[in-house]
Short mmCIF file of C-alpha atoms and ligand atoms in Angstrom, two decimals:
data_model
loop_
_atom_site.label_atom_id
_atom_site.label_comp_id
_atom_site.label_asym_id
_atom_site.label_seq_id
_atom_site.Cartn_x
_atom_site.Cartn_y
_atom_site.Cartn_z
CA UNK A 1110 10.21 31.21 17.66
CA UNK A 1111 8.40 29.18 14.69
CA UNK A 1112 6.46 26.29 15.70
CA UNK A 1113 5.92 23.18 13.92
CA UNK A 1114 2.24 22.18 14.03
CA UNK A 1115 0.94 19.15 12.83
CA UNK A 1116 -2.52 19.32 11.10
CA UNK A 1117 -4.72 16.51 10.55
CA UNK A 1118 -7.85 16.14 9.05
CA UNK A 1119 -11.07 14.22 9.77
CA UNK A 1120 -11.49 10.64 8.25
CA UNK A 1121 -12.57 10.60 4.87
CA UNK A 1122 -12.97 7.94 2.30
CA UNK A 1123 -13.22 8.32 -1.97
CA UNK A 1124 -14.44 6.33 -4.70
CA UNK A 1125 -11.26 4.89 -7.19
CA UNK A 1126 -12.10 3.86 -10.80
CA UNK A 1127 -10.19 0.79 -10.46
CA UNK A 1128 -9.28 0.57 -14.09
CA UNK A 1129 -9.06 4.33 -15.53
CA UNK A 1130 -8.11 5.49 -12.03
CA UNK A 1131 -10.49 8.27 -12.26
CA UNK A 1132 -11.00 10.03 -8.61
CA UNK A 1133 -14.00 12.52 -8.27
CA UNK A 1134 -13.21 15.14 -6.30
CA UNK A 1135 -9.16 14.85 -6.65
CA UNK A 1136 -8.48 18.81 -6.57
CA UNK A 1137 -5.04 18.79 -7.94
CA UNK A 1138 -4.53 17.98 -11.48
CA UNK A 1139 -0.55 18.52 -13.09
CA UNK A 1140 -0.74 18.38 -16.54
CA UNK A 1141 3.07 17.77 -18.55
CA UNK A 1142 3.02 18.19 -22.23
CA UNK A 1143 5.59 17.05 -24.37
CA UNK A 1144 7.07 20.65 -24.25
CA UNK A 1145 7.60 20.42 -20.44
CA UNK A 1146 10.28 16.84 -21.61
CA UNK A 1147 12.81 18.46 -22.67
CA UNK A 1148 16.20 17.22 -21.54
CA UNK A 1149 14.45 13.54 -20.90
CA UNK A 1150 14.48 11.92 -24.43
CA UNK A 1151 17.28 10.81 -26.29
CA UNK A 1152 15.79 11.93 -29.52
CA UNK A 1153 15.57 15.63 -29.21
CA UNK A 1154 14.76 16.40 -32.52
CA UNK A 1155 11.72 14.00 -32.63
CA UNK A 1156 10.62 15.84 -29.39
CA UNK A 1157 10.70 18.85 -30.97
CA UNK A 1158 8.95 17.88 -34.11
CA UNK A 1159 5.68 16.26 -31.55
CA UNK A 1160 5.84 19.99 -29.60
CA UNK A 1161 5.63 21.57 -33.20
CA UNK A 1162 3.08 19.00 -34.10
CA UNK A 1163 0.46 19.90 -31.23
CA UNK A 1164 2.18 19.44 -28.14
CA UNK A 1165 0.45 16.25 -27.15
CA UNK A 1166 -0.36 15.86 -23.29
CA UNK A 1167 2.18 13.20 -21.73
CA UNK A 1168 0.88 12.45 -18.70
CA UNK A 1169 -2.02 13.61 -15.41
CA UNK A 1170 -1.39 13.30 -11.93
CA UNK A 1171 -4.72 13.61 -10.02
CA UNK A 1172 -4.34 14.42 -6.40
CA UNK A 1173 -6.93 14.94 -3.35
CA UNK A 1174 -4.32 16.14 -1.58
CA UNK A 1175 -3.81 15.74 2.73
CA UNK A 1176 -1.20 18.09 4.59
CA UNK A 1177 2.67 17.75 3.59
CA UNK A 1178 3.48 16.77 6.72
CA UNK A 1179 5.50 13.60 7.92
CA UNK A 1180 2.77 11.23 9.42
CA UNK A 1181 0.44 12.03 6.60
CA UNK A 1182 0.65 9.86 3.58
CA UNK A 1183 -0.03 11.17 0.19
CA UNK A 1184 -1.94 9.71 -2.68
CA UNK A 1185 -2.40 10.24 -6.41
CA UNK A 1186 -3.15 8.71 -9.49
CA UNK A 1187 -0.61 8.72 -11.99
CA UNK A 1188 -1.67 8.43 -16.00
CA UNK A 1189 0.78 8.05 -18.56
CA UNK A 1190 -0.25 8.32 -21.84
CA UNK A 1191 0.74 5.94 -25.04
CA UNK A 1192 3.31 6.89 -27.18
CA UNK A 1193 6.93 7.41 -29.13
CA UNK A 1194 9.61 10.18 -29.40
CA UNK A 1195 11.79 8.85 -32.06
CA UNK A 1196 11.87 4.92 -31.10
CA UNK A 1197 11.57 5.84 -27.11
CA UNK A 1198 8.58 4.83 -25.37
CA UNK A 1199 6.91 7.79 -23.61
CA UNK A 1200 8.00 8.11 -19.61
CA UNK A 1201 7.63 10.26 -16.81
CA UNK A 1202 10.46 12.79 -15.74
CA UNK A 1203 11.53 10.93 -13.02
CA UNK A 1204 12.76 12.34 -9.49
CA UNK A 1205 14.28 11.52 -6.40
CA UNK A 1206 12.40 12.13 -3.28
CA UNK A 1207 13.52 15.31 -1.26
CA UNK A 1208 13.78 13.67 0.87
CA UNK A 1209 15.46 10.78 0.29
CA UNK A 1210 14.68 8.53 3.61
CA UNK A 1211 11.20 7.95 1.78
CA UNK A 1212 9.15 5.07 -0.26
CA UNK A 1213 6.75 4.68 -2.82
CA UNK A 1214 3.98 2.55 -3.45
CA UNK A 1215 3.06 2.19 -6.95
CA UNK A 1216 -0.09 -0.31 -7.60
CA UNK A 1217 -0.66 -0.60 -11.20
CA UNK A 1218 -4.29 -0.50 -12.66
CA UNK A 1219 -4.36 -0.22 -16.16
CA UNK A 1220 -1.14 -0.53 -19.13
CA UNK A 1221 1.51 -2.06 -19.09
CA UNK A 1222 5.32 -0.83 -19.14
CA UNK A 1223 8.31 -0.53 -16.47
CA UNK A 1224 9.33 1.37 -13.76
CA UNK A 1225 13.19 2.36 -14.03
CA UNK A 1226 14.60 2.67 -11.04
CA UNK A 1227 18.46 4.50 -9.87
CA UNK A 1228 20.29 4.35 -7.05
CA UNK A 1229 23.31 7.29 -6.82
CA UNK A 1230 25.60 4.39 -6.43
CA UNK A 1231 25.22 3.57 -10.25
CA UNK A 1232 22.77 0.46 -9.14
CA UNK A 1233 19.67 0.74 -11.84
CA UNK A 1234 16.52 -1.83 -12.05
CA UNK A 1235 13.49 -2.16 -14.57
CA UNK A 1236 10.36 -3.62 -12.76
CA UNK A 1237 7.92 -4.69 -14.99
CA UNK A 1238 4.27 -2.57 -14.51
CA UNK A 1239 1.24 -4.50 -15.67
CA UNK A 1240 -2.59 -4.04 -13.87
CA UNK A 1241 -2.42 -5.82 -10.37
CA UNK A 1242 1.09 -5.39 -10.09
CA UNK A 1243 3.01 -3.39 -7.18
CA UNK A 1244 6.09 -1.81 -7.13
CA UNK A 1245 7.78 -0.61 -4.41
CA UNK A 1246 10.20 1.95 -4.78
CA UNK A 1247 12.73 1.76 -2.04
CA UNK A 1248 13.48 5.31 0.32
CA UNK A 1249 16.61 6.66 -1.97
CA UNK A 1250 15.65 5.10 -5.00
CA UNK A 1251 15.19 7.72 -7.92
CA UNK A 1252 12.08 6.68 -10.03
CA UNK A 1253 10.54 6.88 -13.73
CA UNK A 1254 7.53 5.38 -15.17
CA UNK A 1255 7.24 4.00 -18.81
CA UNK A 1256 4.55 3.42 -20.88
CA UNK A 1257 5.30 0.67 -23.59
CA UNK A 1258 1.53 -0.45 -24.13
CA UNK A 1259 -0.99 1.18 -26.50
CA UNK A 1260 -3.36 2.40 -23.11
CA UNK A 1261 -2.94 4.68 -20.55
CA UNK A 1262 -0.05 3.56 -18.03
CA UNK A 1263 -2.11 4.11 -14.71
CA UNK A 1264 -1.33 3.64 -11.01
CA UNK A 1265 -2.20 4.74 -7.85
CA UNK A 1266 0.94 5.66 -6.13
CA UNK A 1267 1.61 6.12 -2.15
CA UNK A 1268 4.18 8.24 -0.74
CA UNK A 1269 5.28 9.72 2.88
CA UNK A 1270 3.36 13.61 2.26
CA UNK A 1271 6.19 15.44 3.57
CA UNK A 1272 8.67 13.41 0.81
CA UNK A 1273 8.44 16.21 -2.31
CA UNK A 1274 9.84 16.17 -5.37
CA UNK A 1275 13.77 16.18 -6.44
CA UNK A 1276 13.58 16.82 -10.22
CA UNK A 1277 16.90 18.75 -10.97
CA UNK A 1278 19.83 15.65 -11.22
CA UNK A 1279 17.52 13.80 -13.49
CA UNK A 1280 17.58 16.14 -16.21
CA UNK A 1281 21.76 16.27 -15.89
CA UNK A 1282 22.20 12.17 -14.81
CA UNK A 1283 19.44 10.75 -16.88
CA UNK A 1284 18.96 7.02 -16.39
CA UNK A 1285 21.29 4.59 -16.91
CA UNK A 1286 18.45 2.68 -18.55
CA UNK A 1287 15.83 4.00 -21.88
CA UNK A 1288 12.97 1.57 -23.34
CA UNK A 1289 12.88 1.99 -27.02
CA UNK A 1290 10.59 0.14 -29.65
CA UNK A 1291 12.81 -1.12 -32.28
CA UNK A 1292 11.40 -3.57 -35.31
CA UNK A 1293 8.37 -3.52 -33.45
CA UNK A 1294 10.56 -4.61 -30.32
CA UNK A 1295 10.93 -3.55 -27.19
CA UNK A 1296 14.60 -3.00 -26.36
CA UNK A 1297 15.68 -2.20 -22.70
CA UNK A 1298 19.07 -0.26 -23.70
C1 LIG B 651 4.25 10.09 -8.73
C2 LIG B 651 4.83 10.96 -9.86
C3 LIG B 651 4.00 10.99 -11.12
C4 LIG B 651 4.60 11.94 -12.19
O1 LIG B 651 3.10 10.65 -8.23
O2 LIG B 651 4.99 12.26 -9.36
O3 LIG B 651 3.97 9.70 -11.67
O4 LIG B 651 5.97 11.71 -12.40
P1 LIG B 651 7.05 12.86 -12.19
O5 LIG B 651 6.78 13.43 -10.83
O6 LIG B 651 8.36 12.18 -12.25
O7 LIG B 651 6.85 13.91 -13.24
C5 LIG B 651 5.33 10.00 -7.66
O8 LIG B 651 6.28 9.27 -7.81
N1 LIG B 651 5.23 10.79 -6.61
O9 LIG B 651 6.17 10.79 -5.64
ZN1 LIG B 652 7.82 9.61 -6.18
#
């Protein structure tokens, strides 16, 4: 018969660069190039001319991570980097939690953009992100961060460890809601 045994670890503490959200010592670093968007903008053909271009890194997510296990809580710093596909403000992928009776913390350190939110319901809602602000994501609430600023978008994020990552019905659904920089405007459409 399989067990389920919880693991825990002994208390620890870290050092947080409160501004560029650098963490010595995270151990896990995901790295998404433009390349790794595909599906997400709705300029494909100005996504494929930045891949063909150099394939420009998009965004870091720097981990130090703790078990997966519900009771644990895991941490990260999330860095989205400036830019444009077409008129579209560079964004994250987005996902749903796998499961879905789980929250987010997001505290914002450095940039400023918004944090789209979906509900399955059709519900949608922008918060603004700005350094010192926190969002919280509600448990069922899918979740994408945009960078509209001209620095790195960055935030330290807090999430239930056993929650993982539902990527798959963004790519089909999308988001009822893109962020676009028209005549030097930002246009929630
Ligand atoms: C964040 C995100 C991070 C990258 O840590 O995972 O910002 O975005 P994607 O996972 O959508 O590519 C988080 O929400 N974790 O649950
Ligand atoms: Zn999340």
């Amino acid at each position: 018969m399989e067990t389920h045994e919880f693991k825990n670890v002994e208390p620890f503490g870290l050092m947080i660069d409160l501004t560029t959200g650098q963490m010595p010592g995270a151990t896990n670093h995901l790295v998404r190039r433009a390349s790794d968007m595909k599906g997400h903008y709705a300029d494909a053909a100005a996504l494929d001319r930045l891949i063909a271009a150099g394939d420009p890194v998009h965004y870091e997510v720097f981990e130090y991570p703790v078990p997966e296990q519900d009771g644990h809580l895991m941490y990260c710093i999330s860095k989205l980097l400036p830019g444009l596909v077409g008129e579209e403000f560079w964004m994250t992928k987005g996902h749903y939690h796998s499961v879905a009776e789980t929250a987010e913390i997001y505290l914002c350190l450095q940039g400023k953009g918004y944090m789209i939110m979906k509900l399955n319901d059709g519900r949608c809602d922008a918060q603004p992100m700005e350094r010192g602000r926190m969002i919280y994501v509600p448990p069922h609430w899918a979740h994408r961060s945009i960078n509209t600023g001209s620095e790195p978008l960055v935030s330290f994020c807090v999430y239930p460890a056993h929650a993982g990552h539902n990527y798959g019905d963004i790519v089909t659904e999308g988001f009822p809601q893109r962020v676009f920089r028209r005549n030097g405007r930002e246009v929630i459409a």
